[in-house]
Short mmCIF file of C-alpha atoms in Angstrom, two decimals:
data_model
loop_
_atom_site.label_atom_id
_atom_site.label_comp_id
_atom_site.label_asym_id
_atom_site.label_seq_id
_atom_site.Cartn_x
_atom_site.Cartn_y
_atom_site.Cartn_z
CA MET U 1 19.70 -5.45 18.74
CA SER U 2 18.54 -3.50 15.74
CA VAL U 3 20.31 -0.23 15.10
CA LEU U 4 17.10 1.14 13.67
CA ALA U 5 14.86 1.04 16.73
CA ASP U 6 17.25 1.24 19.64
CA THR U 7 16.09 0.96 23.28
CA SER U 8 19.54 0.88 24.87
CA ASP U 9 18.94 4.28 26.48
CA ILE U 10 16.22 2.78 28.67
CA PRO U 11 17.56 2.22 32.18
CA GLU U 12 17.61 -1.33 33.47
CA SER U 13 16.40 -1.97 36.97
CA ARG U 14 18.51 -4.26 39.14
CA GLY U 15 16.57 -3.88 42.37
CA ALA U 16 13.71 -5.73 43.93
CA PRO U 17 11.09 -7.65 41.85
CA VAL U 18 8.68 -4.72 42.20
CA GLU U 19 11.28 -2.39 40.76
CA ARG U 20 11.90 -4.81 37.87
CA THR U 21 8.17 -4.91 37.22
CA GLU U 22 8.03 -1.13 37.14
CA ALA U 23 11.06 -1.04 34.84
CA GLN U 24 9.47 -3.57 32.49
CA ALA U 25 6.27 -1.54 32.39
CA THR U 26 8.23 1.62 31.61
CA LEU U 27 10.19 -0.33 28.98
CA LYS U 28 6.99 -1.35 27.23
CA PHE U 29 5.74 2.24 27.22
CA ALA U 30 9.09 3.47 25.99
CA GLU U 31 9.31 0.89 23.22
CA ALA U 32 5.82 1.78 22.08
CA ALA U 33 6.67 5.50 22.17
CA LEU U 34 9.90 4.90 20.19
CA ALA U 35 8.06 2.79 17.63
CA ASP U 36 5.44 5.50 17.18
CA SER U 37 8.14 8.11 16.99
CA LYS U 38 10.00 6.11 14.37
CA ARG U 39 6.90 5.70 12.20
CA GLU U 40 6.10 9.39 12.40
CA GLY U 41 9.75 10.34 11.88
CA LEU U 42 10.11 8.00 8.89
CA LEU U 43 7.10 9.54 7.21
CA LEU U 44 8.46 13.01 7.91
CA ALA U 45 11.93 12.00 6.66
CA VAL U 46 10.61 10.60 3.41
CA ARG U 47 8.52 13.67 2.83
CA ALA U 48 11.52 15.85 3.53
CA ARG U 49 13.55 13.71 1.08
CA TRP U 50 10.95 14.21 -1.64
CA VAL U 51 10.93 17.95 -1.08
CA ALA U 52 14.76 18.07 -1.12
CA LEU U 53 14.86 15.96 -4.30
CA ALA U 54 12.27 18.17 -5.95
CA VAL U 55 14.28 21.29 -5.07
CA THR U 56 17.45 19.62 -6.36
CA ALA U 57 15.74 18.57 -9.58
CA VAL U 58 14.73 22.19 -10.17
CA THR U 59 18.12 23.60 -9.11
CA LEU U 60 20.35 21.35 -11.23
CA PRO U 61 19.15 22.64 -14.64
CA ILE U 62 19.58 26.18 -13.37
CA ILE U 63 23.15 25.53 -12.28
CA ASN U 64 23.97 23.49 -15.42
CA PRO U 65 21.50 24.27 -18.21
CA THR U 66 22.49 21.39 -20.49
CA TRP U 67 20.75 18.21 -21.66
CA GLU U 68 23.24 16.03 -19.90
CA VAL U 69 21.87 17.13 -16.50
CA SER U 70 18.74 15.08 -17.35
CA TYR U 71 20.76 12.02 -16.33
CA TYR U 72 20.98 13.26 -12.78
CA VAL U 73 17.30 14.25 -12.73
CA VAL U 74 16.45 10.66 -13.67
CA MET U 75 18.70 9.39 -10.91
CA LEU U 76 16.83 11.59 -8.45
CA GLY U 77 13.75 9.57 -9.30
CA LEU U 78 15.58 6.45 -8.07
CA PHE U 79 16.27 8.17 -4.77
CA ALA U 80 12.56 9.08 -4.48
CA LEU U 81 11.57 5.50 -5.26
CA ASN U 82 14.03 4.16 -2.65
CA GLY U 83 12.50 6.53 -0.06
CA TRP U 84 9.06 5.16 -0.87
CA ALA U 85 10.41 1.61 -0.38
CA GLN U 86 11.88 2.61 3.02
CA LEU U 87 8.48 3.99 4.04
CA LYS U 88 6.74 0.74 3.12
CA VAL U 89 9.30 -1.46 4.81
CA GLY U 90 9.38 0.75 7.91
CA LYS U 91 5.70 0.10 8.58
CA ILE U 92 6.40 -3.59 9.17
CA ALA U 93 7.55 -4.26 12.73
CA GLY U 94 10.83 -6.09 13.11
CA ARG U 95 11.92 -5.51 9.53
CA SER U 96 15.18 -3.70 10.27
CA SER U 97 17.49 -5.58 7.87
CA PRO U 98 15.67 -4.46 4.68
CA GLU U 99 15.77 -0.89 5.92
CA LEU U 100 19.52 -1.08 6.37
CA VAL U 101 19.89 -2.45 2.87
CA LEU U 102 17.81 0.38 1.45
CA ILE U 103 19.82 2.97 3.39
CA PHE U 104 23.05 1.45 1.98
CA CYS U 105 21.52 1.63 -1.49
CA ASP U 106 21.00 5.34 -1.00
CA LEU U 107 24.64 5.86 0.02
CA ALA U 108 26.00 3.57 -2.72
CA LEU U 109 23.92 5.23 -5.44
CA LEU U 110 25.03 8.71 -4.38
CA THR U 111 28.66 7.58 -4.27
CA PHE U 112 28.34 6.12 -7.76
CA LEU U 113 26.85 9.32 -9.11
CA SER U 114 29.56 11.39 -7.45
CA VAL U 115 32.61 9.58 -8.94
CA VAL U 116 31.41 7.91 -12.15
CA PRO U 117 31.16 10.36 -15.07
CA ASN U 118 27.81 11.12 -16.63
CA PRO U 119 27.43 8.72 -19.61
CA TRP U 120 25.20 11.25 -21.38
CA SER U 121 27.94 13.87 -21.30
CA ALA U 122 30.00 14.61 -24.39
CA VAL U 123 32.71 16.31 -22.34
CA ASP U 124 35.95 14.34 -21.96
CA TRP U 125 37.39 15.41 -18.62
CA PRO U 126 39.85 13.72 -16.26
CA LEU U 127 38.09 11.36 -13.85
CA ALA U 128 39.30 13.36 -10.83
CA MET U 129 37.24 16.30 -12.04
CA GLN U 130 34.20 14.52 -10.54
CA PHE U 131 35.40 15.63 -7.11
CA ARG U 132 35.23 19.27 -8.19
CA PHE U 133 31.43 19.33 -8.35
CA ASP U 134 30.99 19.08 -4.55
CA SER U 135 28.53 16.18 -4.83
CA PHE U 136 29.60 15.06 -1.39
CA LEU U 137 27.40 17.79 0.08
CA TYR U 138 24.33 15.73 -0.77
CA PHE U 139 25.33 13.08 1.76
CA PHE U 140 24.45 15.55 4.47
CA ILE U 141 20.83 15.53 3.28
CA PHE U 142 20.54 11.79 3.91
CA LEU U 143 22.32 12.14 7.25
CA ALA U 144 19.96 14.90 8.38
CA THR U 145 16.79 13.04 7.41
CA ALA U 146 18.05 9.92 9.13
CA THR U 147 17.96 11.68 12.49
CA MET U 148 14.19 12.06 12.14
CA ALA U 149 13.48 8.39 11.47
CA TYR U 150 16.18 6.22 13.02
CA SER U 151 18.10 5.70 16.23
CA TRP U 152 21.39 7.29 17.08
CA ARG U 153 23.16 3.99 16.25
CA THR U 154 21.83 4.15 12.72
CA VAL U 155 23.05 7.72 12.37
CA VAL U 156 26.52 6.55 13.45
CA ALA U 157 26.32 3.65 10.97
CA ILE U 158 25.45 6.08 8.16
CA GLY U 159 28.42 8.23 9.18
CA PHE U 160 30.91 5.40 9.01
CA GLY U 161 29.22 3.76 6.03
CA THR U 162 29.42 6.95 3.99
CA SER U 163 33.02 7.50 4.98
CA ALA U 164 33.94 3.95 3.95
CA LEU U 165 32.17 4.24 0.60
CA TRP U 166 33.78 7.59 -0.07
CA ALA U 167 37.23 6.18 0.78
CA VAL U 168 36.65 3.27 -1.62
CA ALA U 169 35.52 5.71 -4.32
CA VAL U 170 38.65 7.85 -3.87
CA THR U 171 40.83 4.74 -3.98
CA TRP U 172 39.07 3.53 -7.14
CA VAL U 173 39.67 6.85 -8.90
CA TYR U 174 43.29 6.81 -7.79
CA LEU U 175 43.84 3.36 -9.26
CA GLN U 176 42.47 4.28 -12.71
CA PRO U 177 44.97 4.70 -15.54
CA ILE U 178 46.40 8.17 -15.99
CA THR U 179 44.62 10.24 -18.64
CA HIS U 180 44.95 13.78 -19.90
CA ALA U 181 48.65 13.89 -18.96
CA ALA U 182 49.27 16.57 -21.60
CA LEU U 183 46.59 18.76 -20.04
CA SER U 184 48.23 18.43 -16.65
CA GLU U 185 51.63 19.38 -18.12
CA ARG U 186 50.17 22.53 -19.65
CA VAL U 187 48.75 23.46 -16.26
CA ARG U 188 52.10 22.77 -14.61
CA ALA U 189 53.84 25.00 -17.15
CA ALA U 190 51.31 27.77 -16.50
CA THR U 191 51.74 27.64 -12.71
CA GLY U 192 55.55 27.49 -12.87
CA SER U 193 57.22 26.70 -9.56
CA ASP U 194 54.06 27.17 -7.45
CA VAL U 195 53.49 23.52 -6.54
CA ARG U 196 50.51 24.20 -4.29
CA LEU U 197 48.64 26.18 -6.94
CA PHE U 198 49.31 23.36 -9.45
CA GLU U 199 47.80 20.79 -7.04
CA ILE U 200 44.72 22.95 -6.57
CA ILE U 201 43.96 23.54 -10.24
CA ASP U 202 45.37 20.36 -11.77
CA PRO U 203 42.31 18.69 -13.40
CA SER U 204 43.84 15.25 -12.77
CA ALA U 205 44.50 15.81 -9.07
CA ILE U 206 42.25 13.92 -6.67
CA GLY U 207 42.96 16.26 -3.80
CA PHE U 208 43.51 13.75 -1.04
CA CYS U 209 43.61 16.41 1.64
CA GLY U 210 40.19 17.69 0.57
CA ARG U 211 38.74 14.23 0.41
CA PHE U 212 40.12 13.42 3.84
CA GLN U 213 38.68 16.63 5.19
CA GLN U 214 35.25 15.70 3.81
CA ILE U 215 35.35 12.37 5.59
CA VAL U 216 36.50 13.88 8.91
CA VAL U 217 33.88 16.67 8.84
CA PHE U 218 31.12 14.23 7.86
CA LEU U 219 32.02 11.90 10.73
CA LEU U 220 32.06 14.80 13.18
CA VAL U 221 28.62 15.98 12.04
CA ALA U 222 27.32 12.39 12.23
CA MET U 223 28.57 12.00 15.80
CA ILE U 224 26.99 15.30 16.84
CA LEU U 225 23.69 14.39 15.21
CA ALA U 226 23.85 10.93 16.82
CA LEU U 227 24.24 12.55 20.22
CA ALA U 228 21.29 14.79 19.47
CA ALA U 229 19.24 11.76 18.38
CA ARG U 230 20.21 9.88 21.55
CA ARG U 231 19.24 12.84 23.71
CA SER U 232 15.95 13.07 21.86
CA ASN U 233 15.31 9.38 22.51
CA ALA U 234 16.09 9.91 26.17
CA LEU U 235 13.60 12.77 26.35
CA LEU U 236 11.03 10.63 24.57
CA ILE U 237 11.56 7.80 27.04
CA SER U 238 11.20 10.24 29.94
CA HIS U 239 8.03 11.61 28.41
CA ALA U 240 6.73 8.03 27.95
CA GLY U 241 7.30 7.42 31.67
CA ILE U 242 5.36 10.54 32.56
CA GLU U 243 2.52 9.54 30.25
CA ARG U 244 2.47 6.11 31.83
CA GLU U 245 2.15 7.68 35.27
CA ARG U 246 -0.67 9.90 33.99
CA THR U 247 -2.36 6.85 32.46
CA ASN U 248 -2.12 4.98 35.77
CA LEU U 249 -3.55 7.97 37.60
CA ALA U 250 -6.39 8.20 35.06
CA ARG U 251 -7.47 4.69 36.06
CA TYR U 252 -8.38 5.97 39.52
CA PHE U 253 -8.89 9.71 39.36
CA SER U 254 -11.05 11.91 37.22
CA PRO U 255 -9.25 13.80 34.44
CA ASN U 256 -9.29 17.11 36.26
CA VAL U 257 -7.74 15.51 39.37
CA VAL U 258 -5.06 13.87 37.21
CA ALA U 259 -4.22 17.27 35.78
CA GLU U 260 -3.96 18.68 39.28
CA LEU U 261 -1.80 15.80 40.53
CA SER U 262 0.62 16.20 37.65
CA LYS U 263 1.35 19.75 38.76
CA ASN U 264 2.35 18.80 42.30
CA ASP U 265 5.34 16.96 43.78
CA ASP U 266 4.36 13.87 45.80
CA PRO U 267 0.95 15.17 46.86
CA LEU U 268 -0.28 11.71 47.89
CA LYS U 269 2.47 10.80 50.33
CA GLN U 270 1.35 13.26 53.01
CA VAL U 271 -0.76 11.33 55.48
CA ARG U 272 -3.58 13.63 56.61
CA THR U 273 -7.17 13.76 57.81
CA GLN U 274 -9.92 15.51 55.87
CA ASP U 275 -13.65 15.32 55.27
CA VAL U 276 -14.71 13.37 52.19
CA ALA U 277 -17.76 11.67 50.77
CA VAL U 278 -17.53 7.90 50.44
CA LEU U 279 -19.68 5.78 48.10
CA PHE U 280 -20.00 2.01 47.97
CA ALA U 281 -21.72 0.31 45.05
CA ASP U 282 -22.61 -3.37 44.84
CA ILE U 283 -24.66 -5.81 42.81
CA VAL U 284 -27.33 -7.44 44.96
CA GLY U 285 -27.29 -11.26 44.80
CA PHE U 286 -24.41 -11.49 42.37
CA THR U 287 -23.21 -14.75 43.90
CA ALA U 288 -26.54 -16.38 43.15
CA TYR U 289 -26.55 -14.75 39.71
CA SER U 290 -23.09 -16.21 38.91
CA ASP U 291 -24.09 -19.74 39.92
CA GLY U 292 -24.63 -21.83 36.77
CA ARG U 293 -23.32 -19.18 34.37
CA SER U 294 -20.15 -19.41 32.36
CA PRO U 295 -17.12 -17.42 33.50
CA THR U 296 -17.20 -15.49 30.23
CA GLU U 297 -20.78 -14.36 30.84
CA VAL U 298 -20.06 -13.44 34.45
CA ILE U 299 -16.92 -11.44 33.59
CA GLY U 300 -18.78 -9.74 30.72
CA THR U 301 -21.55 -8.67 33.09
CA LEU U 302 -19.00 -7.32 35.60
CA ARG U 303 -17.16 -5.40 32.90
CA ARG U 304 -20.30 -3.70 31.64
CA PHE U 305 -21.32 -2.90 35.22
CA HIS U 306 -17.94 -1.47 36.19
CA GLU U 307 -17.64 0.44 32.95
CA ARG U 308 -20.86 2.34 33.70
CA MET U 309 -20.11 2.89 37.36
CA GLU U 310 -16.54 4.05 36.64
CA ARG U 311 -17.81 6.48 34.01
CA GLU U 312 -20.24 8.08 36.48
CA VAL U 313 -17.56 8.35 39.18
CA PHE U 314 -15.20 10.21 36.92
CA ARG U 315 -17.98 12.30 35.37
CA HIS U 316 -18.80 13.57 38.84
CA ASP U 317 -15.17 14.33 39.77
CA GLY U 318 -14.77 11.32 42.00
CA THR U 319 -11.88 8.99 42.72
CA LEU U 320 -12.17 5.28 42.05
CA ASP U 321 -10.59 3.91 45.21
CA LYS U 322 -10.86 0.20 44.44
CA TYR U 323 -12.93 -2.55 42.83
CA LEU U 324 -14.46 -4.99 45.25
CA GLY U 325 -15.36 -7.97 43.11
CA ASP U 326 -18.93 -7.15 42.05
CA GLY U 327 -18.76 -3.72 43.68
CA LEU U 328 -16.56 -0.68 44.06
CA MET U 329 -15.59 2.06 46.46
CA ALA U 330 -15.38 5.67 45.31
CA THR U 331 -14.47 8.83 47.17
CA PHE U 332 -15.25 12.46 46.54
CA GLY U 333 -12.89 15.02 47.94
CA THR U 334 -9.67 13.03 47.45
CA PRO U 335 -6.87 13.72 47.10
CA PHE U 336 -8.05 17.31 47.41
CA THR U 337 -11.26 18.57 48.96
CA GLY U 338 -13.68 20.71 46.99
CA ASP U 339 -16.73 22.78 47.61
CA ARG U 340 -19.19 20.22 46.16
CA ASP U 341 -17.87 16.82 47.25
CA ALA U 342 -21.03 15.63 49.01
CA GLY U 343 -23.23 16.93 46.21
CA ASN U 344 -21.06 15.18 43.62
CA ALA U 345 -21.34 11.93 45.52
CA LEU U 346 -25.13 12.27 45.70
CA ARG U 347 -25.50 13.14 42.04
CA CYS U 348 -23.14 10.33 41.11
CA ALA U 349 -25.23 7.77 43.04
CA GLN U 350 -28.41 8.90 41.33
CA ALA U 351 -26.69 8.85 37.92
CA MET U 352 -25.55 5.31 38.67
CA ILE U 353 -29.14 4.31 39.31
CA GLY U 354 -30.16 5.85 35.99
CA SER U 355 -27.32 4.15 34.18
CA MET U 356 -28.33 0.76 35.66
CA ASP U 357 -31.89 1.31 34.47
CA GLU U 358 -30.50 1.74 30.94
CA LEU U 359 -28.34 -1.34 31.30
CA ASN U 360 -31.28 -3.43 32.54
CA LEU U 361 -33.36 -2.25 29.59
CA GLU U 362 -30.60 -3.54 27.26
CA ARG U 363 -30.47 -6.79 29.19
CA LYS U 364 -34.21 -7.16 28.91
CA HIS U 365 -34.00 -6.87 25.12
CA ARG U 366 -31.35 -9.60 25.16
CA GLY U 367 -33.54 -11.83 27.35
CA GLU U 368 -31.24 -11.50 30.36
CA PRO U 369 -32.38 -10.93 33.95
CA PRO U 370 -32.05 -7.44 35.49
CA ILE U 371 -29.25 -6.44 37.83
CA GLN U 372 -30.12 -4.81 41.12
CA LEU U 373 -27.78 -2.06 42.30
CA SER U 374 -27.25 -1.07 45.92
CA LEU U 375 -25.50 2.08 47.09
CA GLY U 376 -24.29 3.39 50.43
CA LEU U 377 -23.04 6.98 51.00
CA HIS U 378 -21.60 8.78 53.97
CA TYR U 379 -19.70 12.00 54.62
CA GLY U 380 -17.13 12.58 57.32
CA PRO U 381 -13.49 12.56 58.32
CA VAL U 382 -11.05 9.97 56.90
CA VAL U 383 -7.35 9.34 57.04
CA LEU U 384 -5.68 9.23 53.65
CA GLY U 385 -2.21 8.85 52.20
CA ASP U 386 0.25 6.29 50.84
CA ILE U 387 0.65 3.04 52.73
CA GLY U 388 3.18 0.26 52.17
CA LEU U 389 6.97 0.22 51.88
CA ASN U 390 7.95 -0.87 48.35
CA ARG U 391 4.62 -1.06 46.61
CA LEU U 392 2.73 2.06 47.66
CA GLU U 393 -1.05 2.34 47.60
CA PHE U 394 -3.15 5.39 48.11
CA ALA U 395 -5.52 4.46 50.91
CA VAL U 396 -8.59 6.07 52.45
CA ILE U 397 -9.48 4.58 55.82
CA GLY U 398 -11.54 5.43 58.88
CA THR U 399 -14.97 5.17 60.45
CA THR U 400 -16.57 7.10 57.57
CA VAL U 401 -15.52 4.37 55.15
CA ASN U 402 -16.84 1.64 57.36
CA ALA U 403 -20.12 3.49 57.83
CA ALA U 404 -20.63 3.90 54.08
CA SER U 405 -20.06 0.16 53.62
CA ARG U 406 -22.57 -0.65 56.34
CA LEU U 407 -25.12 1.74 54.83
CA GLU U 408 -24.82 -0.04 51.53
CA SER U 409 -25.68 -3.31 53.29
CA LEU U 410 -28.81 -1.70 54.76
CA THR U 411 -30.35 -1.43 51.27
CA ARG U 412 -31.43 -5.07 51.61
CA GLU U 413 -33.20 -4.35 54.86
CA PHE U 414 -35.06 -1.32 53.49
CA GLY U 415 -35.64 -2.76 50.02
CA CYS U 416 -34.20 0.28 48.28
CA ALA U 417 -31.41 1.11 45.87
CA MET U 418 -29.59 3.74 47.97
CA VAL U 419 -29.00 4.58 51.59
CA ALA U 420 -27.29 7.90 52.32
CA SER U 421 -26.45 9.26 55.74
CA HIS U 422 -28.06 12.44 56.98
CA ASP U 423 -24.54 13.88 57.30
CA LEU U 424 -24.00 13.54 53.56
CA VAL U 425 -27.43 14.93 52.58
CA GLN U 426 -27.04 17.81 55.03
CA ARG U 427 -23.58 18.61 53.71
CA ALA U 428 -24.86 18.47 50.10
CA ARG U 429 -27.59 21.00 50.96
CA ALA U 430 -25.07 23.26 52.75
CA GLU U 431 -22.82 23.30 49.68
CA GLY U 432 -25.63 24.94 47.74
CA LYS U 433 -24.53 23.35 44.50
CA CYS U 434 -27.36 20.81 44.18
CA ALA U 435 -30.72 21.41 42.55
CA ASN U 436 -33.98 20.52 44.27
CA ALA U 437 -34.32 17.63 41.84
CA ASP U 438 -31.29 16.00 43.46
CA PHE U 439 -33.23 15.58 46.71
CA MET U 440 -36.83 15.03 45.52
CA HIS U 441 -36.48 11.22 45.33
CA LEU U 442 -34.93 10.92 48.80
CA VAL U 443 -37.03 9.71 51.73
CA GLU U 444 -35.94 10.47 55.28
CA LYS U 445 -35.89 7.53 57.67
CA PRO U 446 -35.52 7.33 61.43
CA ALA U 447 -32.03 6.95 62.83
CA CYS U 448 -30.94 3.32 62.92
CA ALA U 449 -28.12 1.40 64.50
CA VAL U 450 -25.15 0.72 62.26
CA ARG U 451 -22.63 -1.95 63.22
CA GLY U 452 -19.33 -0.42 64.25
CA ILE U 453 -20.77 2.99 65.04
CA GLU U 454 -21.76 3.92 68.62
CA GLN U 455 -24.57 6.41 67.88
CA PRO U 456 -27.55 5.66 65.63
CA VAL U 457 -27.22 7.12 62.13
CA ALA U 458 -29.93 9.18 60.56
CA ILE U 459 -30.44 8.06 56.93
CA TRP U 460 -32.19 8.87 53.66
CA THR U 461 -33.23 6.25 51.15
CA ARG U 462 -34.13 6.12 47.50
CA ALA U 463 -36.04 3.33 45.84
#
């Protein structure tokens, strides 16, 4: 597994197949979230690198106002170029190896600049004097920017990689031939018997204790930042799971209901009875329409139909309960009742009719036959809540649902587009939220028998 885009923090499900499916879905969301986070973090890290390099380029001449510092300013350009390369490589999925190579190039170049004397300098100092310039501090810049772009494993790798390179550099300096021995002797004579002072100011002394301390402190900081990066990834994964749940809710509920559900703990699991408006929509004669047409054309028609119907349901604060092949069932007042549920259902049905008129006009221009919509609406008590054991489903059941379905079937008998029960129309009027225009196209009909309901049902129709 790549150390650049790590998903090891994502929990693995070992339960039932349903749980594994849920875990896989969460894994996909988490991987996508981590990939997006990495791309954004890499861009931010490279920009931070460029700012840091620019500040360093300005600071170095101030600290050391000599021409020889131009060498280091030029080297800063190489770091900037390497950051640009990391940004380009990081945009290609699955290209982790080149990124690791470029990261190692950063560390190797900084190590080289820290221990190899400036070739443009005319000063002849002992090689160990390179450690006196505190160049090691610049490694912390790369470590800090790595936490914004890479996984915690990469941060750990940078920690150990830097420590290894620094140890090699110290060893290389130690193995170089002794120079400036006379200078060291003069310093020894000046310090007398104070051995510790001599070790501190001897220009030829490597200062192994100081170098070891640098490595230890750097590793400690790397581990702490790695833990912070891992915790950040865990929070990102958790957030991805929450967003996935919101996305799933958004497939069924209107946006305002999703926002309300996200604020409550398990609001759907409470089985209860409440009054809601139920709407059934269907395409008349769709079986005959599908006969002789290609599956692609049939599915395309269904998608355009459902897209328009779904949009109207959500626009009128409804809940998409389920798709029923060439139809759908929607409820208004679930999971929470409101003061305009019946009116919303009525306005939604009329908006659906208007949307189908627009769709049929488009189909006419394409030389396709029109689609006839039928709608049934009823208002009354239903039982709602989660059903199932492992795979839960939010269900709305009861006589009201059956009645709305039967009313939708009556549209064929009356030759109309919509049949609404008197209970729904009466409730919509009582809510006082509907305009007169919402009722002007409705025609009252005598009560009729509806299969499954004992008493005749008074209805209203719309052509």
